[in-house]
mmCIF file of C-alpha atoms in Angstrom:
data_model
loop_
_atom_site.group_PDB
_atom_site.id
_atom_site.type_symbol
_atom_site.label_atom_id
_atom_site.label_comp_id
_atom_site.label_asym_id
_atom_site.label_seq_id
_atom_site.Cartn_x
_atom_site.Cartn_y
_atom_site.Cartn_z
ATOM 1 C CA UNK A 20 -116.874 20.363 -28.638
ATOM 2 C CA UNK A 21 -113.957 19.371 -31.034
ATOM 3 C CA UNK A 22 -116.306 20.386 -33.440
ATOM 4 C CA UNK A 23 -114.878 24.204 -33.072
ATOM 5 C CA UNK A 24 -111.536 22.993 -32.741
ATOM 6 C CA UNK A 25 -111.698 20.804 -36.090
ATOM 7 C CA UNK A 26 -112.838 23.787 -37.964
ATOM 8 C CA UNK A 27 -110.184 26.218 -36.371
ATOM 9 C CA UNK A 28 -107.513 23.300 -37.370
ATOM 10 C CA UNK A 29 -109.283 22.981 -41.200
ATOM 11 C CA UNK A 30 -108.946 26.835 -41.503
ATOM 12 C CA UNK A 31 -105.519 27.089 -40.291
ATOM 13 C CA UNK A 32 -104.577 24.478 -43.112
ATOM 14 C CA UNK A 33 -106.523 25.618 -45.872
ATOM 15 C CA UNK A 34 -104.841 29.380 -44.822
ATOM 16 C CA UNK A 35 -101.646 28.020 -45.847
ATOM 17 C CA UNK A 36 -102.921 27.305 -49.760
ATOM 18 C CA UNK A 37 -100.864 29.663 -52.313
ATOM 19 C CA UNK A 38 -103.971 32.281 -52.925
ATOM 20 C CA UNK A 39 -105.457 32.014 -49.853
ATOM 21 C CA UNK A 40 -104.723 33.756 -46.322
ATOM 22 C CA UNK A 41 -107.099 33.438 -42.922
ATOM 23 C CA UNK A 42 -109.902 35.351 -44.286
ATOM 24 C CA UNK A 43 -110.704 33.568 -47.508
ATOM 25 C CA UNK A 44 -109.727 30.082 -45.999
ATOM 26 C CA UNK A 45 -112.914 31.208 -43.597
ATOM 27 C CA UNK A 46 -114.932 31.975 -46.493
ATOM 28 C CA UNK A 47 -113.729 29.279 -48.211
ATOM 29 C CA UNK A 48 -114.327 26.537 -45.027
ATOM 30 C CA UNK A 49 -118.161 27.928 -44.960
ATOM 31 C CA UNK A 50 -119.091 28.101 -48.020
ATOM 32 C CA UNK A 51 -117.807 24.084 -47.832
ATOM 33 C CA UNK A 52 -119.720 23.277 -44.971
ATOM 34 C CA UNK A 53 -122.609 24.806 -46.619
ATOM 35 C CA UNK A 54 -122.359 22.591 -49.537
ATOM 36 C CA UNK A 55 -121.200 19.547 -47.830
ATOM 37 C CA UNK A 56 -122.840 16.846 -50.021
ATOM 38 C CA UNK A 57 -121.847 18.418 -52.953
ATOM 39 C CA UNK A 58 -118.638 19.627 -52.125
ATOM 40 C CA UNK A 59 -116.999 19.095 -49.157
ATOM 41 C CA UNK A 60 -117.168 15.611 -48.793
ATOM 42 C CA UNK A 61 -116.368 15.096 -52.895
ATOM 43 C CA UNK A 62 -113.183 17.255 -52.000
ATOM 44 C CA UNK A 63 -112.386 15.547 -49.050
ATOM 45 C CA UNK A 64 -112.899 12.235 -50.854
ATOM 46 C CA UNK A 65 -110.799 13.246 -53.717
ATOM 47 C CA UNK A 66 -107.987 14.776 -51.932
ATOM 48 C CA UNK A 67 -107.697 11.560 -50.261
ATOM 49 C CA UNK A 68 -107.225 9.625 -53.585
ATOM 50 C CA UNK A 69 -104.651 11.807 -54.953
ATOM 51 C CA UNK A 70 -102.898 11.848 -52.121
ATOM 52 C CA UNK A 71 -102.569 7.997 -52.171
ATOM 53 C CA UNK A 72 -102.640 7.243 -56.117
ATOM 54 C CA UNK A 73 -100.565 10.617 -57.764
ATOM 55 C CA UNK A 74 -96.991 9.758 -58.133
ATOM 56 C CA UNK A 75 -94.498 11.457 -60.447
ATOM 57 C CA UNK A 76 -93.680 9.315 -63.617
ATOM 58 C CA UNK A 77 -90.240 7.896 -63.396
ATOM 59 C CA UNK A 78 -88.955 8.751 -66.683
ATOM 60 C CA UNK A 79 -90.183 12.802 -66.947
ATOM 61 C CA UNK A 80 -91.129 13.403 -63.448
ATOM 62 C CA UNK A 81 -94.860 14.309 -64.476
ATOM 63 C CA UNK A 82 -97.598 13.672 -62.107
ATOM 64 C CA UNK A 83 -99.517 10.826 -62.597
ATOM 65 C CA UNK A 84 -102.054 7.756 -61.532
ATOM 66 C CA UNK A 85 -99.195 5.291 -62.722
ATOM 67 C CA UNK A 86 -95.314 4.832 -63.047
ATOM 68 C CA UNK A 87 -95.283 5.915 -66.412
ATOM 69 C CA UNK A 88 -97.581 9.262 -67.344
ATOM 70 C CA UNK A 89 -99.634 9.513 -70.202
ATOM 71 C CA UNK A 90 -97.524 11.599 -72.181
ATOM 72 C CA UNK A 91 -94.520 9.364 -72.071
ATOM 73 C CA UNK A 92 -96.904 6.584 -72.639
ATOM 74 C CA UNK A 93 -98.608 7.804 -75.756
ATOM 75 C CA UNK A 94 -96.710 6.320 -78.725
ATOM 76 C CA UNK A 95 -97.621 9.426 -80.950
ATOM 77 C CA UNK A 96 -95.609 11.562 -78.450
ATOM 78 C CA UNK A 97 -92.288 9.852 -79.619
ATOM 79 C CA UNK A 98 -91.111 12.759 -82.227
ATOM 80 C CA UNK A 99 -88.278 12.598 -81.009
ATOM 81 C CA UNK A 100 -88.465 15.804 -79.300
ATOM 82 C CA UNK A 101 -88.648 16.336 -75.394
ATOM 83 C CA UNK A 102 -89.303 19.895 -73.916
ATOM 84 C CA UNK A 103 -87.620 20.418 -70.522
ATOM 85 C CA UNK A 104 -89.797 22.687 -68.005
ATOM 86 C CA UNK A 105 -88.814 23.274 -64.668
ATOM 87 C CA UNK A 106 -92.087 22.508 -62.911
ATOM 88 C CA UNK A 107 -95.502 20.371 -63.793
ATOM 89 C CA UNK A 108 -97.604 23.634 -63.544
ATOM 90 C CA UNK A 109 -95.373 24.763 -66.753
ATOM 91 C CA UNK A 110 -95.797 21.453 -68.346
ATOM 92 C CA UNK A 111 -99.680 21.889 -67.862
ATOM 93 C CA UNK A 112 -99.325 25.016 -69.494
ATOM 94 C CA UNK A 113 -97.595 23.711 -72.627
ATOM 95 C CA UNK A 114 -100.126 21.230 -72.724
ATOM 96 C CA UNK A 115 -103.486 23.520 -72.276
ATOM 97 C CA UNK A 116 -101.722 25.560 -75.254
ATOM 98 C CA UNK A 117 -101.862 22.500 -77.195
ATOM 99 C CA UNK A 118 -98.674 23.488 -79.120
ATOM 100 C CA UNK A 119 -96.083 20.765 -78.629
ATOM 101 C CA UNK A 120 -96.780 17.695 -79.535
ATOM 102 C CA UNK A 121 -93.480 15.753 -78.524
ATOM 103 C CA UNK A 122 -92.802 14.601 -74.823
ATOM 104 C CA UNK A 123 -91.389 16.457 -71.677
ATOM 105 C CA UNK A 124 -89.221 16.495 -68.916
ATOM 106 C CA UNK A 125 -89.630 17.976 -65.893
ATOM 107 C CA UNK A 126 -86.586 19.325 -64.421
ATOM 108 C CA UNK A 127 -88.215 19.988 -60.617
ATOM 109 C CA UNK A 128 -86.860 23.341 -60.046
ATOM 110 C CA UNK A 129 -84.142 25.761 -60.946
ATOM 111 C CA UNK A 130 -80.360 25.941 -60.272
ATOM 112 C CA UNK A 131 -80.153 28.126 -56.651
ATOM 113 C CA UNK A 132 -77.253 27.972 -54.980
ATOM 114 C CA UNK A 133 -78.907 30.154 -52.006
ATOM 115 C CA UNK A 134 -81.573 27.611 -51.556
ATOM 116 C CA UNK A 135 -79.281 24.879 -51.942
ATOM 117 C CA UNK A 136 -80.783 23.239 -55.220
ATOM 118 C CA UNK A 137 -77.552 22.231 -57.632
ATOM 119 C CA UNK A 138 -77.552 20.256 -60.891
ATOM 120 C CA UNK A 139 -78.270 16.588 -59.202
ATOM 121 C CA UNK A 140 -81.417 17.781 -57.789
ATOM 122 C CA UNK A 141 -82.338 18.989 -61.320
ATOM 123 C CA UNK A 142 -82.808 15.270 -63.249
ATOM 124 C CA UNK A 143 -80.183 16.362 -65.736
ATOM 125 C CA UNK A 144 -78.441 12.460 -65.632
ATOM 126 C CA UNK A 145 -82.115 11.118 -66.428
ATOM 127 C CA UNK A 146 -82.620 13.435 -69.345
ATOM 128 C CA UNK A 147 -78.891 12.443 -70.949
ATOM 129 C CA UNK A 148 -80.343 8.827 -70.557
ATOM 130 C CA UNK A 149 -83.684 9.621 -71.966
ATOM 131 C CA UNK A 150 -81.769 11.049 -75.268
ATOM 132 C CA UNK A 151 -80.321 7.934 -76.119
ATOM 133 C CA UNK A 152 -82.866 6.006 -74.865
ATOM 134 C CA UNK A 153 -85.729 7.577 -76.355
ATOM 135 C CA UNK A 154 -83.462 8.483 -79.904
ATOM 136 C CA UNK A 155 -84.032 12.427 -78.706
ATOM 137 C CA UNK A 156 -82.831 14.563 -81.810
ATOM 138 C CA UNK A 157 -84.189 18.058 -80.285
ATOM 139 C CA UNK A 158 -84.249 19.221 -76.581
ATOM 140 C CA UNK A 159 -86.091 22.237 -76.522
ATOM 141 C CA UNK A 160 -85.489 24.276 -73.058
ATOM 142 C CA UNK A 161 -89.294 26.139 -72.208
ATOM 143 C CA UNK A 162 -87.328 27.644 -68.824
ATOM 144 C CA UNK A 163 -88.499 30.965 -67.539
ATOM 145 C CA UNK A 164 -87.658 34.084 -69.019
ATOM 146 C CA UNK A 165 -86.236 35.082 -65.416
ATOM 147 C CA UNK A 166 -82.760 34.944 -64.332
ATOM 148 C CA UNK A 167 -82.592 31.490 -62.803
ATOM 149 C CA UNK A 168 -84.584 29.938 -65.445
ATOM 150 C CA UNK A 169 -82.131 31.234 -67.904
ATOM 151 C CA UNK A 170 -79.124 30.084 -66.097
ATOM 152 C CA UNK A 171 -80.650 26.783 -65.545
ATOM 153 C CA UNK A 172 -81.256 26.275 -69.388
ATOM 154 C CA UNK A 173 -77.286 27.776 -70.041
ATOM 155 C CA UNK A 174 -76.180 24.933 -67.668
ATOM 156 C CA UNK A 175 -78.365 22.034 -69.331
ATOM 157 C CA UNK A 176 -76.992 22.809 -72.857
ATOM 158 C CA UNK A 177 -73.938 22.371 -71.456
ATOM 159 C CA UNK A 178 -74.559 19.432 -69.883
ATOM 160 C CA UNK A 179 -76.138 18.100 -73.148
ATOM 161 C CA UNK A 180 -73.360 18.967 -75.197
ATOM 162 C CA UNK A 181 -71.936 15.831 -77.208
ATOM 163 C CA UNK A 182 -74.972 13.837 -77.002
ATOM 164 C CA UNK A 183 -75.822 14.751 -80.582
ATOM 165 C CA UNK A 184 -79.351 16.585 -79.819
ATOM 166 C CA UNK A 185 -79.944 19.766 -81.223
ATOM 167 C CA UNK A 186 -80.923 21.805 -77.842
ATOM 168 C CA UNK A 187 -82.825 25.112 -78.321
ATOM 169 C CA UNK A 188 -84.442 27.138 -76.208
ATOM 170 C CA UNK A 189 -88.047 29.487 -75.965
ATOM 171 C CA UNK A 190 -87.540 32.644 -78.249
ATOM 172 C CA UNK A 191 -87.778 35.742 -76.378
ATOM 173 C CA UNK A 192 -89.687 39.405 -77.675
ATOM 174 C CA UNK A 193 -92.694 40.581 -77.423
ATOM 175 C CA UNK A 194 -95.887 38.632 -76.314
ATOM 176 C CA UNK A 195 -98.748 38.370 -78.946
ATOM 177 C CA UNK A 196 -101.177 41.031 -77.752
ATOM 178 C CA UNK A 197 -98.118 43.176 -76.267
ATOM 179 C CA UNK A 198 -97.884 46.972 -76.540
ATOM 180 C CA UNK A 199 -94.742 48.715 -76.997
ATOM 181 C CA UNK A 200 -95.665 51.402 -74.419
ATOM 182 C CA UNK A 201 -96.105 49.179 -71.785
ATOM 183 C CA UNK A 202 -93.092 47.022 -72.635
ATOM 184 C CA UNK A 203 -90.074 46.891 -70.278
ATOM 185 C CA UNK A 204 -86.351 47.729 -71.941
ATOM 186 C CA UNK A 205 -85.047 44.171 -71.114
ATOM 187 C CA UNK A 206 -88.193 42.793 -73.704
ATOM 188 C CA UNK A 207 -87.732 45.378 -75.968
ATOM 189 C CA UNK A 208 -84.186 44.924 -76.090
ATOM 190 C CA UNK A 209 -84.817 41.101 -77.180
ATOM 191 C CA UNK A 210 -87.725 41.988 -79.674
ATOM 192 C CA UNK A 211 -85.244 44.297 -81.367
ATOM 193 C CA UNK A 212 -81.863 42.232 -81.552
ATOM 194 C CA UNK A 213 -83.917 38.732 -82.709
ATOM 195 C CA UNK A 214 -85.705 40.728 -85.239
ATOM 196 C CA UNK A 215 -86.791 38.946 -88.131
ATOM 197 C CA UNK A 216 -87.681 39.860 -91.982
ATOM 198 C CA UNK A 217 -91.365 40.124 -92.609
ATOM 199 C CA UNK B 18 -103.938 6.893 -65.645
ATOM 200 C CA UNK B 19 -107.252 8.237 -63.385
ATOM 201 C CA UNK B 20 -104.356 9.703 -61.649
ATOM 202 C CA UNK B 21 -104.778 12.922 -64.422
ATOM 203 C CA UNK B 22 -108.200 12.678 -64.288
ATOM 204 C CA UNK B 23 -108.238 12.784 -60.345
ATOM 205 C CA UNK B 24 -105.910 15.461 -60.511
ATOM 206 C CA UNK B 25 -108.297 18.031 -63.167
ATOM 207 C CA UNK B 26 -111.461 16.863 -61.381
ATOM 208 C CA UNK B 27 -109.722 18.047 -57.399
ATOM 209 C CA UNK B 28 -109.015 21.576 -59.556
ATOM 210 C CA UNK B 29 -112.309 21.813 -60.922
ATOM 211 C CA UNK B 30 -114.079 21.393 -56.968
ATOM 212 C CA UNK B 31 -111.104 23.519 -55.925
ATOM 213 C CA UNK B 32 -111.667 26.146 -58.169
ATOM 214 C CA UNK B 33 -115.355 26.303 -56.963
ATOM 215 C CA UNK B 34 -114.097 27.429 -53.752
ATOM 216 C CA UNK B 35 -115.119 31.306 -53.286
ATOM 217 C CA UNK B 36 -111.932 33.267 -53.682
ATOM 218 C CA UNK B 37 -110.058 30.695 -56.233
ATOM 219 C CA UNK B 38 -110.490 30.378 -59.695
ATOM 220 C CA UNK B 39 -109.045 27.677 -61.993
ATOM 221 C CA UNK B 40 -105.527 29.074 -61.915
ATOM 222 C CA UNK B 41 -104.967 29.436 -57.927
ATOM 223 C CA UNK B 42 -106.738 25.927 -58.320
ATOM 224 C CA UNK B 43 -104.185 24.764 -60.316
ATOM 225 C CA UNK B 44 -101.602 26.300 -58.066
ATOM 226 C CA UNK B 45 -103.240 24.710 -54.527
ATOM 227 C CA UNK B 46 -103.363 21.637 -56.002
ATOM 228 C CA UNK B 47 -99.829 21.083 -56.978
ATOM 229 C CA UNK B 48 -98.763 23.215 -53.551
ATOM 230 C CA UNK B 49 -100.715 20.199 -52.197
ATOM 231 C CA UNK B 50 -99.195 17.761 -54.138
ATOM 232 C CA UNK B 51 -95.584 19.000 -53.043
ATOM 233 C CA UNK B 52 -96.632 18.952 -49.553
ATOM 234 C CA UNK B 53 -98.558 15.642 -49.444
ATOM 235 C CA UNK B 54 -97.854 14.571 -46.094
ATOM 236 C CA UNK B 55 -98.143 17.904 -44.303
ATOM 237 C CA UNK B 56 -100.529 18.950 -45.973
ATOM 238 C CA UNK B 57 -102.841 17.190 -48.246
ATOM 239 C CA UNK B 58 -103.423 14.264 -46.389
ATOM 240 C CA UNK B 59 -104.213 16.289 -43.192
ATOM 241 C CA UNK B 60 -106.643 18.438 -45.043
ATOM 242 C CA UNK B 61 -108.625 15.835 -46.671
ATOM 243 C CA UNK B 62 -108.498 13.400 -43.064
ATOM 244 C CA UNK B 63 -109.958 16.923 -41.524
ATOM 245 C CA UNK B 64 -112.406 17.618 -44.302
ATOM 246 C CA UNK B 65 -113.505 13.957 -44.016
ATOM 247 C CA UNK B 66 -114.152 14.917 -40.259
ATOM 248 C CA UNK B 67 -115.620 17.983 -40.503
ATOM 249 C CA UNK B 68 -117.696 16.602 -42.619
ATOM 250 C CA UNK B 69 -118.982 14.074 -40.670
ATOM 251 C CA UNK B 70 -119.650 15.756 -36.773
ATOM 252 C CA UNK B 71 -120.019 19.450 -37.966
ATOM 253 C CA UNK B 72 -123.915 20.372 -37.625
ATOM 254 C CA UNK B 73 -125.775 23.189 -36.719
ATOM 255 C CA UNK B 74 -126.528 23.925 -32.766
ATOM 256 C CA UNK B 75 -129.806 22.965 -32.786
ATOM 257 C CA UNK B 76 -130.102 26.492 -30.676
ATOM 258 C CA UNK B 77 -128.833 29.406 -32.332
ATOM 259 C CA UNK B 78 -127.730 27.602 -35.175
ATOM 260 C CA UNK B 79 -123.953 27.741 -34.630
ATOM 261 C CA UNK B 80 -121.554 25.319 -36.018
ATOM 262 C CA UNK B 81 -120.772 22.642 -33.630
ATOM 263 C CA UNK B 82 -119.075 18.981 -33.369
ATOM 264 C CA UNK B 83 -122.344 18.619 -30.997
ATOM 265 C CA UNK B 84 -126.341 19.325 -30.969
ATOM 266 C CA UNK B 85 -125.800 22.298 -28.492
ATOM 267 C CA UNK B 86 -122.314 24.597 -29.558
ATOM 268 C CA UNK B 87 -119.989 25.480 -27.044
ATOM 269 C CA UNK B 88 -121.502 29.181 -26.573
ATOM 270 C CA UNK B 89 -124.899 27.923 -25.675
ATOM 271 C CA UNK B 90 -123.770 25.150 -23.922
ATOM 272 C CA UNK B 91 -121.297 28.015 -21.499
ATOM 273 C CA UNK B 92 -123.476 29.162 -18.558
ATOM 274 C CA UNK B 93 -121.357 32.481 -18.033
ATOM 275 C CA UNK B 94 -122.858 33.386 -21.389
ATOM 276 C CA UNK B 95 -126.855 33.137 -20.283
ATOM 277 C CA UNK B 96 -126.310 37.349 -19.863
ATOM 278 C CA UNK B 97 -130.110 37.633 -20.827
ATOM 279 C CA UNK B 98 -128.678 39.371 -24.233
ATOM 280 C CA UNK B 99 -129.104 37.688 -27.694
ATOM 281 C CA UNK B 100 -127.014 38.887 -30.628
ATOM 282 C CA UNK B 101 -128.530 37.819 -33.763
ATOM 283 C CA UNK B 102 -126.323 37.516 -36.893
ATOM 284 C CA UNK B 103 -127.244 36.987 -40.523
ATOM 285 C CA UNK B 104 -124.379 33.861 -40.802
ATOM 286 C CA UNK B 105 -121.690 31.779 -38.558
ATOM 287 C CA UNK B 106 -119.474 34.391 -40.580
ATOM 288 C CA UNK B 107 -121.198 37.071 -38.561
ATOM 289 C CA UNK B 108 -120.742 35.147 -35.582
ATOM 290 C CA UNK B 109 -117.134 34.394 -35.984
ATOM 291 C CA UNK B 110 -116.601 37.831 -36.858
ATOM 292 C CA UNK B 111 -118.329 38.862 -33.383
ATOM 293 C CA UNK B 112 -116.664 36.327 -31.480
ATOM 294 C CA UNK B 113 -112.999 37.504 -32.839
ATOM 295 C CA UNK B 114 -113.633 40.961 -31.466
ATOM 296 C CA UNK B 115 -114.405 40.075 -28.001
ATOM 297 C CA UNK B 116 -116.949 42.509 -27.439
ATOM 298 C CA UNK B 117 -120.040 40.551 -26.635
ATOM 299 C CA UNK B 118 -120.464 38.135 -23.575
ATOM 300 C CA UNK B 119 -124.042 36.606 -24.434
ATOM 301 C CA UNK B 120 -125.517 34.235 -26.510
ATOM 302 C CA UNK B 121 -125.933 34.534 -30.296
ATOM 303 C CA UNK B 122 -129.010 33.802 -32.602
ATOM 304 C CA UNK B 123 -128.034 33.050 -36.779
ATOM 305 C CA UNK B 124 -130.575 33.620 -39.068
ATOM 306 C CA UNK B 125 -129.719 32.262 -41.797
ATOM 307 C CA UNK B 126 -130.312 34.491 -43.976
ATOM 308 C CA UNK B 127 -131.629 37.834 -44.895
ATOM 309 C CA UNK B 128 -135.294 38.572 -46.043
ATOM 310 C CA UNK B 129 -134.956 38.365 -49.930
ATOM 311 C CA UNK B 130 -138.237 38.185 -52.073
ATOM 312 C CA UNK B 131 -136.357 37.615 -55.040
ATOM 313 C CA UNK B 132 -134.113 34.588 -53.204
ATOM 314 C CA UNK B 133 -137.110 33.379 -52.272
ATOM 315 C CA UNK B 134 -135.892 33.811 -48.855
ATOM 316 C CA UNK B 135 -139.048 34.536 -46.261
ATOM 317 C CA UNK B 136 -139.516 34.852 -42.999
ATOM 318 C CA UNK B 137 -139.977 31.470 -42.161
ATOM 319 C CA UNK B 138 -136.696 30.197 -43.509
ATOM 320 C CA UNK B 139 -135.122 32.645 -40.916
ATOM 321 C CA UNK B 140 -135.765 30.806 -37.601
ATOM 322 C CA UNK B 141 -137.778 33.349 -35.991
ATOM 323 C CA UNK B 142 -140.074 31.455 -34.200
ATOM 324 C CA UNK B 143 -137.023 29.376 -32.591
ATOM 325 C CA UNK B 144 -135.873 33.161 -31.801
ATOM 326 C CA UNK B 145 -139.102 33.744 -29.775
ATOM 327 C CA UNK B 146 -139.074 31.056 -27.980
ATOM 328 C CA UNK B 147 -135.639 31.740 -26.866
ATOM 329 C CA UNK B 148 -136.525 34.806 -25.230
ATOM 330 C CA UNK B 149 -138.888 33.387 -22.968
ATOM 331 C CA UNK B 150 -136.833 30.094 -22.554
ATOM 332 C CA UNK B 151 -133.536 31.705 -21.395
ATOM 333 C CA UNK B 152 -135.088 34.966 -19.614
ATOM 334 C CA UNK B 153 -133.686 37.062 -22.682
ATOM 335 C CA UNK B 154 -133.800 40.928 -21.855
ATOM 336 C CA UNK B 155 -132.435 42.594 -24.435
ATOM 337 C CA UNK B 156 -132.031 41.639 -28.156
ATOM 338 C CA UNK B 157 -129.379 42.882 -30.265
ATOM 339 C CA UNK B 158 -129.887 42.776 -33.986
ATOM 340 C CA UNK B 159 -126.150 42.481 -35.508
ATOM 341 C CA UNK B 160 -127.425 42.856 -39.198
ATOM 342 C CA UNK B 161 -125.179 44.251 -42.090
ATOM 343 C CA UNK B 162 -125.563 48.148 -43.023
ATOM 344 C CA UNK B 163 -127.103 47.161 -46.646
ATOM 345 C CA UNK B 164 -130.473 47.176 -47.121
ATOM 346 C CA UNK B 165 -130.806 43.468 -47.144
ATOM 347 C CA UNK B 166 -129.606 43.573 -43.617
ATOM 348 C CA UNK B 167 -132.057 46.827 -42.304
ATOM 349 C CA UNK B 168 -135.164 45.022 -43.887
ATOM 350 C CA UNK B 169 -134.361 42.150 -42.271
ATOM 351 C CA UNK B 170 -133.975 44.125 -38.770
ATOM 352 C CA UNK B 171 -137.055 45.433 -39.350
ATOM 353 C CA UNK B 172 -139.011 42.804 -39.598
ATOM 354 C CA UNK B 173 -137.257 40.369 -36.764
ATOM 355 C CA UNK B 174 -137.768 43.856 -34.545
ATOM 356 C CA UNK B 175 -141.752 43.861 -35.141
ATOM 357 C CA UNK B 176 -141.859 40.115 -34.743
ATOM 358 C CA UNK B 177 -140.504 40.332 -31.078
ATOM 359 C CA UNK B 178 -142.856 43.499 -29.985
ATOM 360 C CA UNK B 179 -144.542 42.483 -27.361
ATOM 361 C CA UNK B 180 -142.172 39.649 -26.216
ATOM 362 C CA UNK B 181 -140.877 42.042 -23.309
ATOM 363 C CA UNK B 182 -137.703 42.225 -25.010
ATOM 364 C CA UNK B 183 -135.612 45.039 -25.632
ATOM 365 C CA UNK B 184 -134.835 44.969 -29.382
ATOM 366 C CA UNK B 185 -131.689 47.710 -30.082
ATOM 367 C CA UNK B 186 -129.185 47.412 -33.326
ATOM 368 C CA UNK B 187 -125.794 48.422 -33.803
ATOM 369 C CA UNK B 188 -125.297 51.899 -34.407
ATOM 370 C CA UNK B 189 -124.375 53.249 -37.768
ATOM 371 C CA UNK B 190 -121.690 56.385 -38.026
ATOM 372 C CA UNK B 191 -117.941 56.875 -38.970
ATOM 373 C CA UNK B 192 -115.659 53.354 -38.636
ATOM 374 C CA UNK B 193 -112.818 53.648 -36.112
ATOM 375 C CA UNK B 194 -109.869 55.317 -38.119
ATOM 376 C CA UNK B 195 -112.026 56.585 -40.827
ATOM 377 C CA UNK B 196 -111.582 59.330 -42.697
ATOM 378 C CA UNK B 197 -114.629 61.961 -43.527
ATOM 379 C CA UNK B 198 -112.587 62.033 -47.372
ATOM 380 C CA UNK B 199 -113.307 58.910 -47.905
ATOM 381 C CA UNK B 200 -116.931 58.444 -46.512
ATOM 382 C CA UNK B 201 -119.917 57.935 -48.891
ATOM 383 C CA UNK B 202 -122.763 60.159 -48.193
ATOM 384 C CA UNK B 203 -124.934 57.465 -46.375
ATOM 385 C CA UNK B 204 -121.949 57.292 -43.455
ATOM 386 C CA UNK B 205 -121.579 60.713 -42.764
ATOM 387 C CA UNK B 206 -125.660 61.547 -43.125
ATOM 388 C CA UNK B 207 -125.979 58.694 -40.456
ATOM 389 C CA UNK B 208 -123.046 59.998 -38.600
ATOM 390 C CA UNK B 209 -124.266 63.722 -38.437
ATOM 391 C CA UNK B 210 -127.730 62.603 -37.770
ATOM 392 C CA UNK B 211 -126.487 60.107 -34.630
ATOM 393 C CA UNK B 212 -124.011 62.703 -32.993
ATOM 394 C CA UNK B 213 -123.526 62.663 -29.694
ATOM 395 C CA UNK B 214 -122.371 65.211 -27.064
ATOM 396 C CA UNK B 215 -118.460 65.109 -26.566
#
């Protein structure tokens, strides 16, 4: 009886996943129930964990099993560098590109006055501490190319300004790969102002 | 510490999920992660559940939290027709439309040689029996339009001659708010071939 109802309720939840709208959470709540042994009660078993054990580490705000994450853990991370994203998903992309070897911090979000997010909902006091603390000599601000992201990095080199760390921020041109004929002006415009000698 | 390793193993079962690959993974995970109370925790206490009561109706082979599902188990519903459906998906998809008041057979399954799907994996038998059981007059065969699907009519149509059942299918010709542009040859030779006076 609630058997119908439990599976209309699952659906309804898993319709709200980015990626996924009523149709596919069907597909997706079958294709489970097909597979329960090897999926669906794994998931559900899992999801359960994570949901008790993940945390965000006090000191860069990444997720993880512990207080302290990995990264700001690992002694080999202390270069003396930290890498301010706004979100974990960005910090996992840093990370799968295996090109930054220092530590982060995770900002949480971007400055947005309309949705009501200012500068102490952004971890900025935590990162001035972290400088010091952590003998920082380079912040390097991996924001979004986008509007927001850019005014959030303008306002944290401000904020970081007599702390003695260098801050610098993501270059911006064309992406490796890129064609010119399929650039827009904004990109081209960068590309062709930060040109540099060959 | 596990905590990362949770996290990449819930994105790798995620992104086995028809519909999500390892980025929208990655993206319903954190979304999840954000949103641990209204929604993580809820899905994985209703997975958990679902996993546990949801069966098969040991009738028509419906999903159910019991042995009988709520459309076999509805007396307004013994109309003397069966609709059989390849999947629950079928069924659901049926069901949403509101334009059948009887009972429902799933098969399981199409006929596929190469699958190694045959006829007795696609509860036939338990389909016969029906018919005499619950006084079934007419059978509808709600198969998909591939060939998959007609085989498989085929076949579940000569296995009931002779049970006194009607056996009809669903009829093949333009969909509502098509357009003849767009229609593949198949459609509009099926179409032409099925008119009907106006």
């Amino acid at each position: 009886m609630d058997g119908q109802r439990d599976i209309e309720a699952l659906i309804a939840l898993m319709a709200r996943l980015p990626g996924l709208g009523p149709r596919s959470a069907r597909r997706a709540v079958l294709h489970l129930l097909k597979k329960r042994d090897t999926q669906l009660l794994p998931l559900a078993k899992l999801l359960t964990e994570v949901g008790h054990t993940v945390r965000n580490c006090l000191n860069c705000g990444n997720l993880s099993g512990s207080d302290i994450c990995d990264v700001c853990d690992d002694d080999r991370r202390a270069t003396g560098q930290i890498c301010v994203v706004e979100d974990v998903a960005d910090l996992w992309a840093m990370e799968r590109a295996q090109v930054f070897r220092g530590r982060y911090h995770v900002l949480g979000g971007t400055l947005s006055p309309l949705d009501d997010i200012g500068p102490e909902d952004l971890r900025i006091p935590k990162l001035r501490d972290r400088i010091t603390a952590e003998a920082v000599t380079e912040v390097i601000l991996a924001l979004n190319a986008t509007v927001d992201g850019q005014t959030t990095a303008h306002y944290v080199a401000q904020e970081l300004s007599g702390t003695g760390a260098v801050v610098s921020g993501l270059a911006q041109g064309m992406p490796v790969g890129g064609e010119l004929d399929y650039m827009d002006d904004g990109t081209l415009r960068a590309a062709l102002s930060s040109r540099k000698p060959v």
